[in-house]
Amino acid sequence: MVEKIGNLKPGMESISIVVRVLQVSEPKDIQTKNGPRTISELMVGDETGRAKLTIWGKQEEPLKEGSVVKIDNVWTTAFRGQVQLNAGSKSTFTESDEEIPEESEIPETIPEAPQDYAPPRRNFNRGGGRRFGGYRQGGYNNYGGRRRNEGEDE
């Protein structure tokens, strides 16, 4: 099912949306917790409102202002109280002939995140908790103390 901008809420995943590209900024390099990334920021809209779209990574074909595109496999986040769209390496962009109003007819409305919304905490180490039975590999013995050398008193 294709979502409308006016129905977006933070934390949605794997959604499809058909939008008109309203503004395109130059790609820029940013520093993230996981190292440098290239992002492109766009303003997109449909008959229900507007949203910022952040494209993570380099694009083969940059989107053009005024074009209508269907974007599959995007997700939403909230930043400064506004719902935003995000596209990554698994997102796809295809030109669409769907009827989307011209920029001047698209409402200025931007979906807002609920006042009490807190983003889910992400676990980036993917291991989920301690590894190797709860002890750091090589640094501790099975009793949680430091390793003793041969002949050393206990």
Tab-separated table of C-alpha atoms in Angstrom:
chain	number	residue	atom	x	y	z
A	1	MET	CA	0.000	0.000	0.000
A	2	VAL	CA	1.217	3.500	-0.797
A	3	GLU	CA	1.275	5.926	2.139
A	4	LYS	CA	0.414	9.614	2.030
A	5	ILE	CA	2.631	12.198	3.725
A	6	GLY	CA	-0.261	13.336	5.909
A	7	ASN	CA	-0.499	9.829	7.439
A	8	LEU	CA	3.192	9.478	8.343
A	9	LYS	CA	4.152	8.742	11.940
A	10	PRO	CA	7.636	8.256	13.424
A	11	GLY	CA	8.963	4.690	13.440
A	12	MET	CA	7.243	3.452	10.264
A	13	GLU	CA	9.335	1.028	8.186
A	14	SER	CA	9.337	-0.481	4.704
A	15	ILE	CA	6.797	1.971	3.331
A	16	SER	CA	6.128	3.080	-0.232
A	17	ILE	CA	5.232	6.638	-1.144
A	18	VAL	CA	4.602	8.617	-4.333
A	19	VAL	CA	5.765	12.232	-4.128
A	20	ARG	CA	6.695	15.291	-6.136
A	21	VAL	CA	10.285	16.464	-5.567
A	22	LEU	CA	10.050	20.092	-4.458
A	23	GLN	CA	13.646	20.964	-3.515
A	24	VAL	CA	16.971	19.185	-3.816
A	25	SER	CA	20.110	20.145	-1.895
A	26	GLU	CA	23.650	19.260	-2.911
A	27	PRO	CA	24.922	15.984	-1.422
A	28	LYS	CA	27.065	16.531	1.652
A	29	ASP	CA	29.396	14.441	3.768
A	30	ILE	CA	28.578	14.162	7.465
A	31	GLN	CA	30.237	12.403	10.394
A	32	THR	CA	28.112	9.754	12.129
A	33	LYS	CA	28.790	7.322	14.984
A	34	ASN	CA	29.588	4.758	12.293
A	35	GLY	CA	31.972	6.994	10.342
A	36	PRO	CA	31.573	9.422	7.430
A	37	ARG	CA	28.411	9.189	5.288
A	38	THR	CA	27.119	11.032	2.239
A	39	ILE	CA	23.556	12.311	2.455
A	40	SER	CA	21.214	14.216	0.172
A	41	GLU	CA	18.314	16.187	1.610
A	42	LEU	CA	15.155	16.854	-0.359
A	43	MET	CA	11.753	18.351	0.302
A	44	VAL	CA	9.002	16.212	-1.165
A	45	GLY	CA	5.237	16.525	-1.151
A	46	ASP	CA	1.864	15.169	-2.154
A	47	GLU	CA	-1.710	16.407	-1.853
A	48	THR	CA	-1.630	15.867	1.946
A	49	GLY	CA	1.543	17.795	2.844
A	50	ARG	CA	5.326	18.021	2.703
A	51	ALA	CA	8.199	16.132	4.323
A	52	LYS	CA	11.970	16.227	4.367
A	53	LEU	CA	13.567	13.176	2.731
A	54	THR	CA	17.123	12.218	3.660
A	55	ILE	CA	18.839	9.846	1.239
A	56	TRP	CA	21.688	7.999	2.950
A	57	GLY	CA	24.507	7.168	0.539
A	58	LYS	CA	25.373	8.224	-2.981
A	59	GLN	CA	22.706	8.133	-5.673
A	60	GLU	CA	23.381	6.944	-9.191
A	61	GLU	CA	20.658	9.181	-10.639
A	62	PRO	CA	19.990	12.314	-8.581
A	63	LEU	CA	16.303	13.221	-8.334
A	64	LYS	CA	15.209	16.340	-10.199
A	65	GLU	CA	13.010	19.104	-8.827
A	66	GLY	CA	9.478	18.825	-10.185
A	67	SER	CA	9.680	15.096	-10.937
A	68	VAL	CA	7.141	12.626	-9.538
A	69	VAL	CA	8.694	9.474	-8.082
A	70	LYS	CA	7.587	6.342	-6.288
A	71	ILE	CA	9.958	5.482	-3.484
A	72	ASP	CA	9.845	1.979	-2.016
A	73	ASN	CA	11.341	0.746	1.249
A	74	VAL	CA	11.673	4.050	3.105
A	75	TRP	CA	11.341	4.598	6.846
A	76	THR	CA	10.360	7.499	9.072
A	77	THR	CA	12.068	9.217	11.965
A	78	ALA	CA	11.293	12.320	13.979
A	79	PHE	CA	13.627	15.301	14.250
A	80	ARG	CA	12.774	18.491	16.107
A	81	GLY	CA	9.155	17.400	16.353
A	82	GLN	CA	8.702	16.764	12.624
A	83	VAL	CA	8.299	13.408	10.882
A	84	GLN	CA	10.946	12.837	8.208
A	85	LEU	CA	11.449	10.233	5.495
A	86	ASN	CA	14.693	8.296	5.095
A	87	ALA	CA	15.948	6.247	2.156
A	88	GLY	CA	18.948	3.933	2.161
A	89	SER	CA	20.692	1.329	0.044
A	90	LYS	CA	17.597	-0.924	-0.038
A	91	SER	CA	15.270	1.903	-1.132
A	92	THR	CA	14.257	2.137	-4.786
A	93	PHE	CA	13.213	5.168	-6.817
A	94	THR	CA	11.090	4.906	-9.967
A	95	GLU	CA	9.492	7.632	-12.027
A	96	SER	CA	5.726	7.681	-11.666
A	97	ASP	CA	2.935	9.020	-13.840
A	98	GLU	CA	0.616	9.278	-10.841
A	99	GLU	CA	-1.184	12.609	-10.497
A	100	ILE	CA	0.566	14.637	-7.805
A	101	PRO	CA	-0.275	18.363	-7.554
A	102	GLU	CA	2.209	21.016	-8.650
A	103	GLU	CA	4.359	22.588	-5.921
A	104	SER	CA	2.118	25.646	-5.580
A	105	GLU	CA	-0.875	23.384	-4.805
A	106	ILE	CA	0.863	21.216	-2.203
A	107	PRO	CA	-0.042	22.209	1.367
A	108	GLU	CA	2.741	23.578	3.581
A	109	THR	CA	1.674	21.095	6.286
A	110	ILE	CA	4.483	18.927	7.689
A	111	PRO	CA	3.508	15.863	9.765
A	112	GLU	CA	4.370	16.281	13.436
A	113	ALA	CA	5.642	13.677	15.866
A	114	PRO	CA	3.576	13.137	19.032
A	115	GLN	CA	4.734	15.341	21.946
A	116	ASP	CA	5.783	12.318	24.023
A	117	TYR	CA	7.526	10.474	21.162
A	118	ALA	CA	10.934	9.045	22.032
A	119	PRO	CA	12.815	7.156	19.314
A	120	PRO	CA	13.526	3.491	20.053
A	121	ARG	CA	17.043	2.848	21.266
A	122	ARG	CA	19.067	1.071	18.635
A	123	ASN	CA	21.497	-1.679	19.487
A	124	PHE	CA	24.320	-1.142	17.033
A	125	ASN	CA	26.559	-3.986	18.216
A	126	ARG	CA	23.911	-6.421	16.950
A	127	GLY	CA	25.170	-8.993	19.481
A	128	GLY	CA	22.646	-7.989	22.071
A	129	GLY	CA	24.472	-8.004	25.360
A	130	ARG	CA	27.699	-9.563	26.437
A	131	ARG	CA	29.676	-11.782	24.193
A	132	PHE	CA	31.738	-14.895	24.920
A	133	GLY	CA	29.784	-16.007	27.948
A	134	GLY	CA	29.860	-12.652	29.678
A	135	TYR	CA	33.617	-12.265	30.046
A	136	ARG	CA	35.891	-10.181	27.923
A	137	GLN	CA	37.899	-12.420	25.697
A	138	GLY	CA	41.425	-12.870	26.948
A	139	GLY	CA	41.207	-10.300	29.731
A	140	TYR	CA	39.611	-12.229	32.595
A	141	ASN	CA	39.428	-15.733	33.902
A	142	ASN	CA	36.135	-17.473	34.597
A	143	TYR	CA	35.883	-15.899	38.033
A	144	GLY	CA	35.946	-12.298	36.861
A	145	GLY	CA	39.363	-11.591	38.413
A	146	ARG	CA	42.619	-10.836	36.718
A	147	ARG	CA	44.719	-13.634	35.293
A	148	ARG	CA	47.396	-15.007	37.554
A	149	ASN	CA	50.783	-15.960	36.318
A	150	GLU	CA	52.215	-19.394	37.023
A	151	GLY	CA	53.672	-19.620	40.503
A	152	GLU	CA	51.915	-16.480	41.711
A	153	ASP	CA	50.087	-16.703	45.022
A	154	GLU	CA	46.336	-16.635	45.018
